[in-house]
Coordinates of C-alpha atoms in Angstrom, one line a residue:
M1 CA -24.5 -48.5 -22.6
P2 CA -27.3 -47.6 -25.0
K3 CA -30.7 -49.2 -24.4
L4 CA -30.6 -50.5 -28.0
V5 CA -27.8 -52.8 -27.1
S6 CA -29.6 -54.0 -24.0
S7 CA -32.8 -54.5 -26.0
L8 CA -31.1 -56.6 -28.7
R9 CA -29.3 -58.7 -26.1
E10 CA -32.6 -59.9 -24.8
G11 CA -33.3 -61.4 -28.2
Y12 CA -35.2 -59.7 -31.0
S13 CA -38.0 -61.7 -32.7
F14 CA -40.1 -61.0 -35.8
N15 CA -43.1 -60.3 -33.7
R16 CA -41.2 -57.6 -31.9
F17 CA -40.2 -56.1 -35.2
V18 CA -43.8 -56.0 -36.4
A19 CA -44.9 -54.3 -33.2
D20 CA -42.0 -51.8 -33.5
T21 CA -42.8 -51.1 -37.2
V22 CA -46.4 -50.3 -36.3
A23 CA -45.4 -48.0 -33.5
G24 CA -42.7 -46.3 -35.6
L25 CA -45.1 -45.6 -38.4
T26 CA -47.7 -44.2 -36.0
V27 CA -45.2 -41.9 -34.4
A28 CA -43.9 -40.8 -37.8
I29 CA -47.5 -39.8 -38.8
V30 CA -47.8 -37.7 -35.6
A31 CA -44.3 -36.2 -36.0
L32 CA -44.7 -35.2 -39.6
P33 CA -46.9 -32.1 -39.2
L34 CA -45.4 -31.3 -35.8
A35 CA -41.9 -31.1 -37.2
M36 CA -42.9 -28.7 -39.9
G37 CA -45.1 -26.6 -37.6
I38 CA -42.4 -26.3 -34.9
A39 CA -39.8 -25.2 -37.5
I40 CA -42.1 -22.5 -39.0
A41 CA -43.1 -21.2 -35.5
S42 CA -39.3 -21.1 -34.7
G43 CA -38.7 -18.7 -37.6
A44 CA -37.1 -21.4 -39.8
T45 CA -38.3 -23.2 -42.9
P46 CA -40.4 -26.4 -42.5
D47 CA -37.7 -28.6 -44.1
K48 CA -35.4 -27.9 -41.1
G49 CA -37.9 -29.4 -38.8
L50 CA -38.1 -32.6 -40.9
F51 CA -34.3 -32.8 -41.1
T52 CA -34.1 -32.6 -37.3
A53 CA -36.8 -35.2 -36.7
I54 CA -35.0 -37.6 -39.1
V55 CA -31.4 -37.1 -38.1
A56 CA -31.8 -36.4 -34.4
G57 CA -34.6 -38.9 -34.0
F58 CA -32.4 -41.7 -35.4
I59 CA -29.4 -40.9 -33.1
I60 CA -31.4 -40.4 -29.9
S61 CA -33.1 -43.8 -30.4
A62 CA -29.9 -45.6 -31.4
F63 CA -27.7 -44.3 -28.7
G64 CA -30.1 -43.1 -25.9
G65 CA -30.6 -44.4 -22.4
S66 CA -34.3 -44.8 -22.7
R67 CA -36.0 -47.7 -24.5
F68 CA -38.9 -45.6 -25.8
Q69 CA -37.6 -42.1 -26.2
I70 CA -38.6 -40.3 -29.4
G71 CA -36.4 -37.4 -30.2
G72 CA -36.8 -34.4 -32.6
P73 CA -37.7 -30.8 -32.6
T74 CA -40.1 -29.8 -29.7
A75 CA -42.4 -26.9 -29.0
A76 CA -40.3 -26.0 -25.9
F77 CA -37.5 -24.8 -28.2
I78 CA -39.7 -22.5 -30.2
V79 CA -39.1 -19.5 -28.0
V80 CA -35.4 -20.0 -27.7
V81 CA -34.8 -20.8 -31.4
Y82 CA -36.9 -17.8 -32.5
R83 CA -34.8 -15.4 -30.3
I84 CA -31.5 -16.8 -31.5
M85 CA -32.6 -16.6 -35.2
E86 CA -33.7 -13.1 -34.6
H87 CA -30.3 -12.0 -33.3
H88 CA -27.8 -14.3 -35.0
G89 CA -29.6 -15.9 -38.0
Y90 CA -29.5 -19.6 -38.8
A91 CA -25.7 -19.6 -38.8
G92 CA -25.6 -18.5 -35.1
L93 CA -28.3 -21.0 -34.3
A94 CA -26.4 -23.9 -35.9
L95 CA -23.2 -23.0 -34.0
A96 CA -25.1 -22.7 -30.7
T97 CA -26.8 -26.0 -31.2
L98 CA -23.4 -27.6 -32.0
L99 CA -21.9 -26.2 -28.8
A100 CA -24.9 -27.3 -26.8
G101 CA -24.3 -30.8 -28.1
F102 CA -20.8 -30.9 -26.8
I103 CA -22.0 -29.5 -23.5
L104 CA -24.5 -32.3 -23.2
V105 CA -22.0 -35.0 -24.1
A106 CA -19.6 -33.6 -21.4
V107 CA -22.4 -33.5 -18.8
G108 CA -23.3 -37.1 -19.6
F109 CA -19.7 -38.5 -19.5
L110 CA -19.1 -36.6 -16.2
R111 CA -22.2 -38.4 -14.8
L112 CA -24.0 -35.1 -13.9
G113 CA -27.3 -36.2 -15.4
T114 CA -28.7 -37.4 -12.0
Y115 CA -28.5 -33.9 -10.6
I116 CA -31.2 -32.6 -13.0
K117 CA -33.7 -34.4 -10.7
Y118 CA -33.1 -31.6 -8.2
I119 CA -35.1 -29.2 -10.3
P120 CA -38.3 -28.8 -8.2
Y121 CA -41.8 -29.6 -9.4
P122 CA -43.1 -25.9 -9.3
V123 CA -40.1 -24.8 -11.4
T124 CA -40.8 -27.5 -14.0
I125 CA -44.5 -26.6 -14.2
G126 CA -43.8 -22.9 -14.2
F127 CA -41.4 -22.9 -17.2
T128 CA -43.4 -25.4 -19.3
A129 CA -46.6 -23.3 -18.6
G130 CA -44.7 -20.1 -19.6
I131 CA -43.5 -21.7 -22.8
G132 CA -47.0 -22.9 -23.6
I133 CA -48.3 -19.3 -23.2
T134 CA -45.6 -17.9 -25.4
I135 CA -46.1 -20.5 -28.1
F136 CA -49.8 -19.9 -28.3
V137 CA -49.3 -16.1 -28.7
S138 CA -46.8 -16.8 -31.4
Q139 CA -49.4 -18.7 -33.4
V140 CA -52.1 -16.0 -33.2
A141 CA -51.0 -14.4 -36.5
D142 CA -51.4 -17.7 -38.5
L143 CA -54.5 -18.7 -36.6
F144 CA -56.3 -15.5 -37.7
G145 CA -54.4 -15.0 -41.0
L146 CA -53.1 -11.7 -39.8
E147 CA -50.7 -9.6 -42.0
A148 CA -48.3 -8.9 -39.2
G149 CA -45.0 -9.4 -41.0
K150 CA -42.1 -10.7 -38.9
L151 CA -43.1 -10.6 -35.2
P152 CA -40.7 -9.4 -32.5
G153 CA -39.1 -12.0 -30.3
D154 CA -40.1 -10.4 -27.0
F155 CA -43.5 -11.1 -25.6
I156 CA -45.0 -7.6 -25.0
P157 CA -43.8 -6.1 -28.4
K158 CA -45.2 -9.3 -30.0
V159 CA -48.6 -8.8 -28.4
E160 CA -48.6 -5.1 -29.4
A161 CA -47.8 -6.0 -33.0
L162 CA -50.6 -8.6 -33.1
I163 CA -53.1 -6.1 -31.7
K164 CA -52.2 -3.6 -34.4
A165 CA -52.6 -6.3 -37.1
L166 CA -56.1 -7.3 -35.9
P167 CA -57.9 -5.3 -38.7
T168 CA -56.2 -7.5 -41.3
V169 CA -57.8 -10.8 -40.0
N170 CA -58.5 -13.3 -42.8
P171 CA -61.9 -14.9 -42.3
E172 CA -61.0 -18.0 -44.4
A173 CA -57.9 -18.6 -42.3
L174 CA -59.9 -18.2 -39.1
V175 CA -62.6 -20.6 -40.2
L176 CA -59.9 -23.1 -41.4
S177 CA -58.1 -22.9 -38.0
A178 CA -61.4 -23.5 -36.1
F179 CA -62.2 -26.4 -38.5
S180 CA -58.8 -28.0 -37.8
I181 CA -59.0 -27.6 -34.1
A182 CA -62.5 -29.1 -34.1
I183 CA -61.3 -32.1 -36.1
I184 CA -58.4 -32.8 -33.7
L185 CA -60.5 -32.4 -30.6
V186 CA -63.4 -34.6 -31.9
L187 CA -61.0 -37.3 -33.0
R188 CA -59.1 -37.1 -29.7
R189 CA -62.4 -37.7 -27.8
H190 CA -64.1 -40.3 -30.0
R191 CA -61.3 -41.9 -31.9
P192 CA -58.2 -41.4 -29.8
K193 CA -56.1 -43.9 -31.7
W194 CA -56.6 -42.1 -35.0
P195 CA -53.8 -39.7 -36.2
G196 CA -55.8 -36.5 -35.5
F197 CA -53.0 -34.1 -36.5
L198 CA -52.4 -35.7 -39.8
I199 CA -56.1 -36.0 -40.6
A200 CA -56.6 -32.3 -39.9
V201 CA -53.6 -31.4 -42.1
V202 CA -54.9 -33.6 -45.0
A203 CA -58.5 -32.3 -44.6
A204 CA -57.5 -28.6 -44.4
S205 CA -55.2 -28.9 -47.4
A206 CA -57.9 -30.6 -49.4
V207 CA -60.4 -27.8 -48.5
V208 CA -57.9 -25.1 -49.5
T209 CA -57.1 -26.8 -52.8
L210 CA -60.7 -27.6 -53.8
F211 CA -62.2 -24.2 -52.9
H212 CA -59.1 -22.1 -53.8
L213 CA -59.1 -20.4 -50.4
P214 CA -56.9 -17.3 -50.2
V215 CA -54.8 -18.5 -47.3
V216 CA -51.0 -18.7 -46.8
T217 CA -49.6 -22.2 -47.5
I218 CA -46.1 -23.7 -47.2
G219 CA -45.8 -23.5 -51.0
S220 CA -46.8 -19.8 -51.2
K221 CA -44.5 -18.8 -48.3
F222 CA -41.6 -21.1 -48.5
G223 CA -41.7 -22.6 -52.0
G224 CA -42.3 -26.1 -50.7
I225 CA -39.7 -28.5 -49.2
P226 CA -36.8 -30.4 -50.8
R227 CA -37.0 -34.2 -51.3
V228 CA -33.6 -35.0 -49.8
P229 CA -31.7 -33.6 -46.8
P230 CA -28.6 -31.4 -47.7
S231 CA -25.1 -32.7 -47.6
P232 CA -23.5 -32.3 -44.2
A233 CA -21.5 -29.1 -43.6
L234 CA -20.0 -27.4 -40.6
P235 CA -21.6 -24.1 -39.5
A236 CA -19.6 -20.9 -39.8
F237 CA -17.1 -20.7 -37.0
S238 CA -15.2 -17.9 -35.3
L239 CA -14.1 -17.0 -31.8
E240 CA -16.3 -13.9 -31.8
M241 CA -19.3 -15.9 -32.9
V242 CA -18.6 -18.6 -30.2
Q243 CA -18.5 -15.9 -27.5
A244 CA -21.8 -14.4 -28.9
V245 CA -23.8 -17.6 -28.9
L246 CA -22.3 -19.4 -25.9
P247 CA -25.1 -18.2 -23.5
D248 CA -27.7 -19.4 -26.1
A249 CA -25.8 -22.8 -26.3
I250 CA -26.0 -23.2 -22.5
T251 CA -29.8 -22.4 -22.7
I252 CA -30.3 -25.1 -25.4
A253 CA -28.2 -27.6 -23.4
V254 CA -30.1 -27.0 -20.2
L255 CA -33.5 -27.1 -21.9
A256 CA -32.6 -30.2 -23.9
G257 CA -31.3 -32.0 -20.8
I258 CA -34.4 -31.1 -18.7
E259 CA -37.0 -32.0 -21.3
S260 CA -35.3 -35.2 -22.4
L261 CA -35.0 -36.6 -18.9
L262 CA -38.6 -35.5 -18.1
S263 CA -39.7 -37.4 -21.1
A264 CA -37.6 -40.4 -20.0
V265 CA -39.2 -40.3 -16.6
V266 CA -42.7 -40.2 -18.1
A267 CA -41.8 -43.2 -20.2
D268 CA -40.6 -45.0 -17.1
G269 CA -43.8 -44.3 -15.4
M270 CA -45.8 -45.7 -18.3
T271 CA -43.7 -48.9 -18.7
G272 CA -42.2 -49.7 -15.4
R273 CA -38.7 -49.4 -16.9
R274 CA -35.7 -47.3 -15.7
H275 CA -33.8 -45.0 -18.0
R276 CA -30.0 -44.3 -17.9
S277 CA -29.9 -40.5 -17.5
N278 CA -26.2 -40.0 -18.3
C279 CA -26.4 -42.2 -21.4
E280 CA -29.5 -40.3 -22.5
L281 CA -27.7 -37.0 -22.2
V282 CA -24.8 -38.3 -24.3
A283 CA -27.2 -39.3 -27.0
Q284 CA -29.0 -35.9 -26.8
G285 CA -25.6 -34.3 -27.2
L286 CA -24.7 -36.4 -30.2
A287 CA -28.0 -35.5 -31.8
N288 CA -27.5 -31.8 -31.3
I289 CA -24.0 -32.1 -32.8
V290 CA -25.1 -33.8 -35.9
S291 CA -28.5 -32.0 -36.5
P292 CA -27.0 -28.6 -37.5
L293 CA -24.6 -30.4 -39.9
F294 CA -27.7 -31.3 -41.9
G295 CA -29.4 -28.0 -41.6
G296 CA -31.5 -29.0 -38.6
L297 CA -32.6 -27.4 -35.3
P298 CA -32.0 -28.2 -31.7
A299 CA -33.5 -31.5 -30.6
T300 CA -34.5 -33.3 -27.4
G301 CA -36.9 -36.0 -26.2
A302 CA -40.5 -35.3 -27.1
I303 CA -42.9 -36.3 -24.3
A304 CA -46.1 -36.5 -26.4
R305 CA -44.4 -38.5 -29.2
T306 CA -42.7 -40.8 -26.7
A307 CA -46.1 -41.5 -25.0
T308 CA -47.6 -42.2 -28.5
N309 CA -44.7 -44.6 -29.2
I310 CA -45.5 -46.6 -26.0
R311 CA -49.2 -46.6 -26.5
S312 CA -48.7 -47.9 -30.1
G313 CA -47.0 -51.0 -28.8
S314 CA -43.3 -50.2 -29.0
T315 CA -41.0 -52.9 -27.6
G316 CA -37.7 -50.9 -27.6
P317 CA -35.5 -48.4 -29.5
I318 CA -36.1 -50.0 -32.9
S319 CA -39.4 -48.2 -33.2
G320 CA -37.7 -44.8 -32.7
I321 CA -35.2 -45.7 -35.4
L322 CA -38.0 -46.8 -37.8
H323 CA -39.9 -43.6 -37.0
A324 CA -36.9 -41.6 -38.5
V325 CA -36.8 -44.0 -41.5
F326 CA -40.5 -43.5 -42.2
L327 CA -40.1 -39.7 -42.0
L328 CA -37.3 -39.9 -44.5
A329 CA -39.5 -42.0 -46.8
F330 CA -42.3 -39.5 -46.5
M331 CA -40.0 -36.8 -47.4
L332 CA -38.6 -38.6 -50.4
V333 CA -42.0 -39.6 -51.8
A334 CA -44.5 -36.9 -50.7
A335 CA -42.4 -33.7 -50.4
P336 CA -44.3 -31.9 -53.2
L337 CA -47.6 -32.4 -51.4
A338 CA -46.4 -30.3 -48.4
S339 CA -46.7 -27.2 -50.6
Y340 CA -50.5 -27.4 -50.2
V341 CA -50.5 -27.4 -46.4
P342 CA -51.9 -24.2 -45.0
L343 CA -50.1 -22.5 -42.2
A344 CA -53.4 -22.1 -40.4
V345 CA -53.7 -25.9 -39.7
L346 CA -50.1 -26.0 -38.4
A347 CA -50.9 -23.1 -36.1
A348 CA -54.0 -24.9 -34.9
I349 CA -51.9 -28.0 -34.1
L350 CA -49.3 -25.9 -32.2
A351 CA -52.1 -24.1 -30.3
I352 CA -53.3 -27.4 -29.0
V353 CA -49.8 -28.4 -28.2
A354 CA -49.3 -25.1 -26.3
W355 CA -52.5 -25.7 -24.3
N356 CA -51.3 -29.2 -23.3
M357 CA -47.9 -27.8 -22.3
S358 CA -49.5 -25.1 -20.2
E359 CA -51.2 -27.8 -18.0
V360 CA -53.7 -25.3 -16.7
H361 CA -55.3 -27.8 -14.3
V362 CA -51.9 -28.6 -12.7
V363 CA -51.1 -24.9 -12.3
M364 CA -54.5 -24.1 -10.8
R365 CA -54.2 -27.0 -8.4
L366 CA -50.7 -25.8 -7.2
L367 CA -51.9 -22.3 -6.8
E368 CA -54.9 -23.4 -4.9
N369 CA -53.3 -26.1 -2.6
S370 CA -49.6 -25.3 -2.3
S371 CA -47.9 -23.1 0.2
W372 CA -47.1 -19.5 -0.4
G373 CA -43.5 -20.4 -1.2
D374 CA -44.4 -22.9 -3.9
R375 CA -46.8 -20.4 -5.4
T376 CA -44.1 -17.8 -5.5
V377 CA -41.7 -20.2 -7.2
L378 CA -44.3 -21.2 -9.8
L379 CA -45.4 -17.6 -10.6
A380 CA -41.8 -16.2 -10.7
T381 CA -40.6 -19.0 -13.0
M382 CA -43.7 -18.7 -15.3
G383 CA -43.5 -14.9 -15.3
L384 CA -39.8 -14.7 -16.1
T385 CA -40.2 -17.3 -18.8
V386 CA -42.9 -15.4 -20.6
F387 CA -41.7 -11.8 -20.1
Y388 CA -38.0 -12.1 -19.9
D389 CA -35.9 -15.2 -20.5
L390 CA -36.4 -19.0 -20.0
T391 CA -33.0 -19.6 -18.5
V392 CA -33.3 -16.8 -16.0
G393 CA -36.8 -18.2 -15.1
I394 CA -35.3 -21.6 -14.3
E395 CA -32.4 -20.1 -12.4
V396 CA -34.5 -17.9 -10.3
G397 CA -37.0 -20.7 -9.7
V398 CA -34.3 -23.1 -8.5
V399 CA -32.7 -20.4 -6.2
L400 CA -36.1 -19.5 -4.7
S401 CA -36.8 -23.2 -4.1
A402 CA -33.4 -23.6 -2.4
I403 CA -34.2 -20.6 -0.1
L404 CA -37.6 -22.0 0.6
F405 CA -36.1 -25.4 1.4
M406 CA -33.7 -23.8 3.9
H407 CA -36.6 -22.0 5.5
H408 CA -38.5 -25.3 5.9
M409 CA -35.4 -26.9 7.3
A410 CA -35.1 -24.2 9.9
E411 CA -38.8 -24.7 10.9
A412 CA -38.3 -28.4 11.1
V413 CA -35.7 -28.2 13.8
A414 CA -37.3 -28.7 17.2
I415 CA -35.8 -28.9 20.7
E416 CA -37.8 -31.1 23.1
R417 CA -37.2 -31.9 26.7
T418 CA -36.7 -35.6 27.3
V419 CA -36.9 -37.7 30.5
A420 CA -33.7 -39.6 31.2
G421 CA -34.1 -43.3 31.9
P422 CA -32.4 -46.7 31.4
L423 CA -32.2 -48.1 27.9
V424 CA -33.8 -51.4 27.2
E425 CA -31.1 -54.1 27.0
G426 CA -29.8 -54.5 23.4
D427 CA -31.2 -51.2 22.3
R428 CA -29.0 -49.1 20.1
K429 CA -29.1 -45.9 18.0
D430 CA -30.6 -46.3 14.6
D431 CA -28.0 -46.5 11.8
R432 CA -28.9 -46.2 8.1
S433 CA -26.2 -48.8 7.3
R434 CA -27.7 -51.3 9.6
P435 CA -28.6 -54.4 7.5
Y436 CA -32.1 -55.8 7.3
D437 CA -32.6 -58.7 9.8
P438 CA -35.1 -61.2 8.3
T439 CA -35.7 -62.7 11.7
L440 CA -37.5 -59.5 12.7
A441 CA -40.1 -59.9 10.0
T442 CA -43.6 -60.8 11.2
D443 CA -45.2 -61.4 7.9
R444 CA -43.5 -62.4 4.6
D445 CA -46.3 -60.5 2.7
T446 CA -45.5 -57.3 4.5
V447 CA -42.6 -54.9 3.9
V448 CA -41.8 -52.0 6.1
Y449 CA -39.7 -49.0 5.0
R450 CA -38.7 -46.1 7.3
I451 CA -38.2 -42.6 5.8
N452 CA -36.0 -40.3 7.8
G453 CA -35.7 -36.7 7.1
P454 CA -37.7 -34.2 5.0
F455 CA -39.5 -35.8 2.0
F456 CA -38.7 -32.9 -0.4
F457 CA -37.9 -32.6 -4.1
G458 CA -34.4 -33.8 -3.8
A459 CA -35.4 -37.1 -2.1
A460 CA -38.7 -37.8 -3.9
N461 CA -37.1 -39.9 -6.7
Q462 CA -35.2 -42.0 -4.1
L463 CA -38.4 -43.6 -2.8
A464 CA -39.4 -45.0 -6.2
V465 CA -35.9 -46.2 -6.9
T466 CA -35.7 -48.0 -3.5
L467 CA -39.0 -49.6 -3.9
D468 CA -38.1 -50.9 -7.3
R469 CA -35.4 -53.1 -5.6
I470 CA -38.1 -55.0 -3.8
G471 CA -38.7 -57.2 -6.8
T472 CA -42.1 -58.9 -6.4
R473 CA -44.4 -56.5 -4.7
P474 CA -45.8 -57.5 -1.3
K475 CA -49.4 -57.6 -0.4
R476 CA -48.9 -54.8 2.1
L477 CA -46.3 -52.0 2.1
I478 CA -45.9 -50.0 5.3
L479 CA -44.1 -46.6 5.1
D480 CA -42.9 -45.4 8.5
F481 CA -43.2 -41.6 8.5
A482 CA -42.1 -41.1 12.1
G483 CA -38.9 -39.4 11.0
V484 CA -40.4 -37.2 8.3
P485 CA -40.9 -33.6 9.5
L486 CA -42.3 -32.2 6.2
V487 CA -43.5 -33.1 2.7
D488 CA -43.4 -30.7 -0.3
S489 CA -45.4 -30.9 -3.5
T490 CA -42.8 -32.9 -5.4
G491 CA -42.5 -35.5 -2.6
A492 CA -46.3 -35.8 -2.4
A493 CA -46.4 -36.2 -6.2
A494 CA -43.8 -39.0 -6.0
L495 CA -45.6 -40.7 -3.1
K496 CA -48.9 -40.6 -5.0
G497 CA -47.2 -42.2 -7.9
V498 CA -45.9 -45.0 -5.7
I499 CA -49.4 -45.5 -4.1
D500 CA -51.1 -45.6 -7.5
D501 CA -48.6 -48.0 -8.9
A502 CA -48.9 -50.3 -5.8
A503 CA -52.7 -50.2 -6.2
K504 CA -52.4 -51.5 -9.8
K505 CA -50.3 -54.4 -8.5
G506 CA -52.6 -55.3 -5.7
T507 CA -50.5 -53.9 -2.9
T508 CA -52.0 -52.0 0.1
V509 CA -50.0 -49.0 1.2
V510 CA -50.1 -48.0 4.9
L511 CA -48.6 -44.6 6.0
A512 CA -47.6 -45.1 9.6
A513 CA -46.8 -42.4 12.3
T514 CA -47.5 -39.4 10.1
S515 CA -47.4 -36.1 12.0
R516 CA -50.3 -33.7 11.8
P517 CA -48.4 -31.2 9.5
V518 CA -47.4 -34.1 7.2
R519 CA -51.0 -35.4 7.1
R520 CA -52.2 -31.9 6.2
S521 CA -49.7 -31.6 3.4
L522 CA -50.5 -35.0 2.0
V523 CA -54.3 -34.2 2.0
R524 CA -53.6 -30.8 0.5
F525 CA -51.6 -32.3 -2.3
G526 CA -54.3 -34.9 -3.2
I527 CA -53.4 -38.0 -1.2
K528 CA -56.7 -38.7 0.4
R529 CA -59.6 -41.2 0.2
P530 CA -61.4 -42.2 -1.9
H531 CA -59.2 -40.9 -4.7
V532 CA -56.0 -42.6 -3.6
A533 CA -55.7 -46.2 -2.3
V534 CA -53.9 -45.5 1.0
T535 CA -54.6 -46.2 4.6
T536 CA -52.9 -44.9 7.8
A537 CA -51.9 -46.1 11.2
P538 CA -50.7 -44.3 14.4
S539 CA -47.5 -46.4 14.4
V540 CA -45.7 -49.3 12.6
E541 CA -46.8 -51.6 15.4
D542 CA -50.5 -50.7 14.9
A543 CA -50.0 -51.1 11.1
L544 CA -48.6 -54.6 11.6
G545 CA -51.5 -55.4 14.0
G546 CA -54.1 -54.3 11.4
K547 CA -55.2 -51.1 13.3
V548 CA -55.5 -48.8 10.3
S549 CA -57.7 -45.9 9.3
E550 CA -59.2 -45.2 5.9
T551 CA -58.5 -41.5 6.0
L552 CA -55.6 -39.2 6.5
A553 CA -57.7 -36.6 8.3
E554 CA -58.1 -38.7 11.5

């Protein structure tokens, strides 16, 4: 069931509508320049980005499984769309997007969305960082105003073409790019609630118009944008074309599914809600079926715009629907003004987006603190994404992670000699299905959870889901790690999220019976005092008795 239905069933007041209107308008202001810039960087015309944001944004909010998801064209698709356009033109892209939509709908109805959580953290960071690098390189020509013509789709030939075109640098375009980046960064630091992207676009356009700067604009390159979307039409269809674009359709479906659910998880973390992954994938599929019918591009959930929607006071999916309505209104009223927008300012916006996607600080932390296996997965995924192909990068990263996991499992098996002896009367083997006995509780304000088995990327999400069932958070949460042989980076990241969330709600977290390797892993991945509100105890009994330590190192 779409979250829109759930939201309306709760009762929808005028105050909620006002809050959603403000949030929708704010997101539309952010999405307007991004949609045009992403379309241009993808090798398409700027109006296709706006059509996508309007049509797909409406569908994803109306039928999606996340209350706050904002859909539309995203920077992650730039590399994929550019390559498809280069080989098959827009007709091939439209057909691939349509097929990807049907794949996503099928995945959602088959309830396979929950399996996307098995993509490990280093793989996710690796391919997003690789995409960020590729996007930044693709914007160098417009940032410097180079006369490079149509750039190749592959990374190394693109870099070679840019180097050859360096003597054609346009000083005015370079200054305009630097001016735009400065505006965005200054506003982000001192006025974070102001729409920095739109202000930079308006300021740069005004400077170009007033001083007649010789730089490329949307009007000079594309002839402006139309006021209204085109009438819906099916893309060209043939069996040969389907066979040719099917691999690209799978790539679009995989990327759309991963990014949309990542965005939904981010929204959950910011709001405390829980999305419906399979419902979200069905909505993403519908959006990608309808978008090419109106001349649009592939669409998915946009993490930055979703976060902006939440920070702007959204109360539910209505704000996402209104964001699409506002974009349509902007297009109907102000389409002629888009002709004055210089490509340099859109390139500056995408350069900042690429930097944010690269998450350099996260990559450096993983390279510095992770095991050799996680480093290998990260670098392999990132390298293949940049130099070869995004889909291959994800596939290789997942396979390497699976091999690494099996290696860890082999190391975790230990054979120990035990001393035989009589069992205590009434003792029995632990059973996961054993019901909780409230008579065993020593303190109503204390909850104890035992984790059995390796706390790895496949089990990380289960902890947060299980703890959500507690309802009112206790004053003290004891996590028994006696049965945990290892923790990987994804498990540590999930545990840190639980600890941070508990601290905000006044709950003290105690990690009991952690082994030395587990403690070393947790410290290496950032769970240590004084940065994280966590204490430790040698055993659950010590934790219940108040014998805790303030550091994991002891």
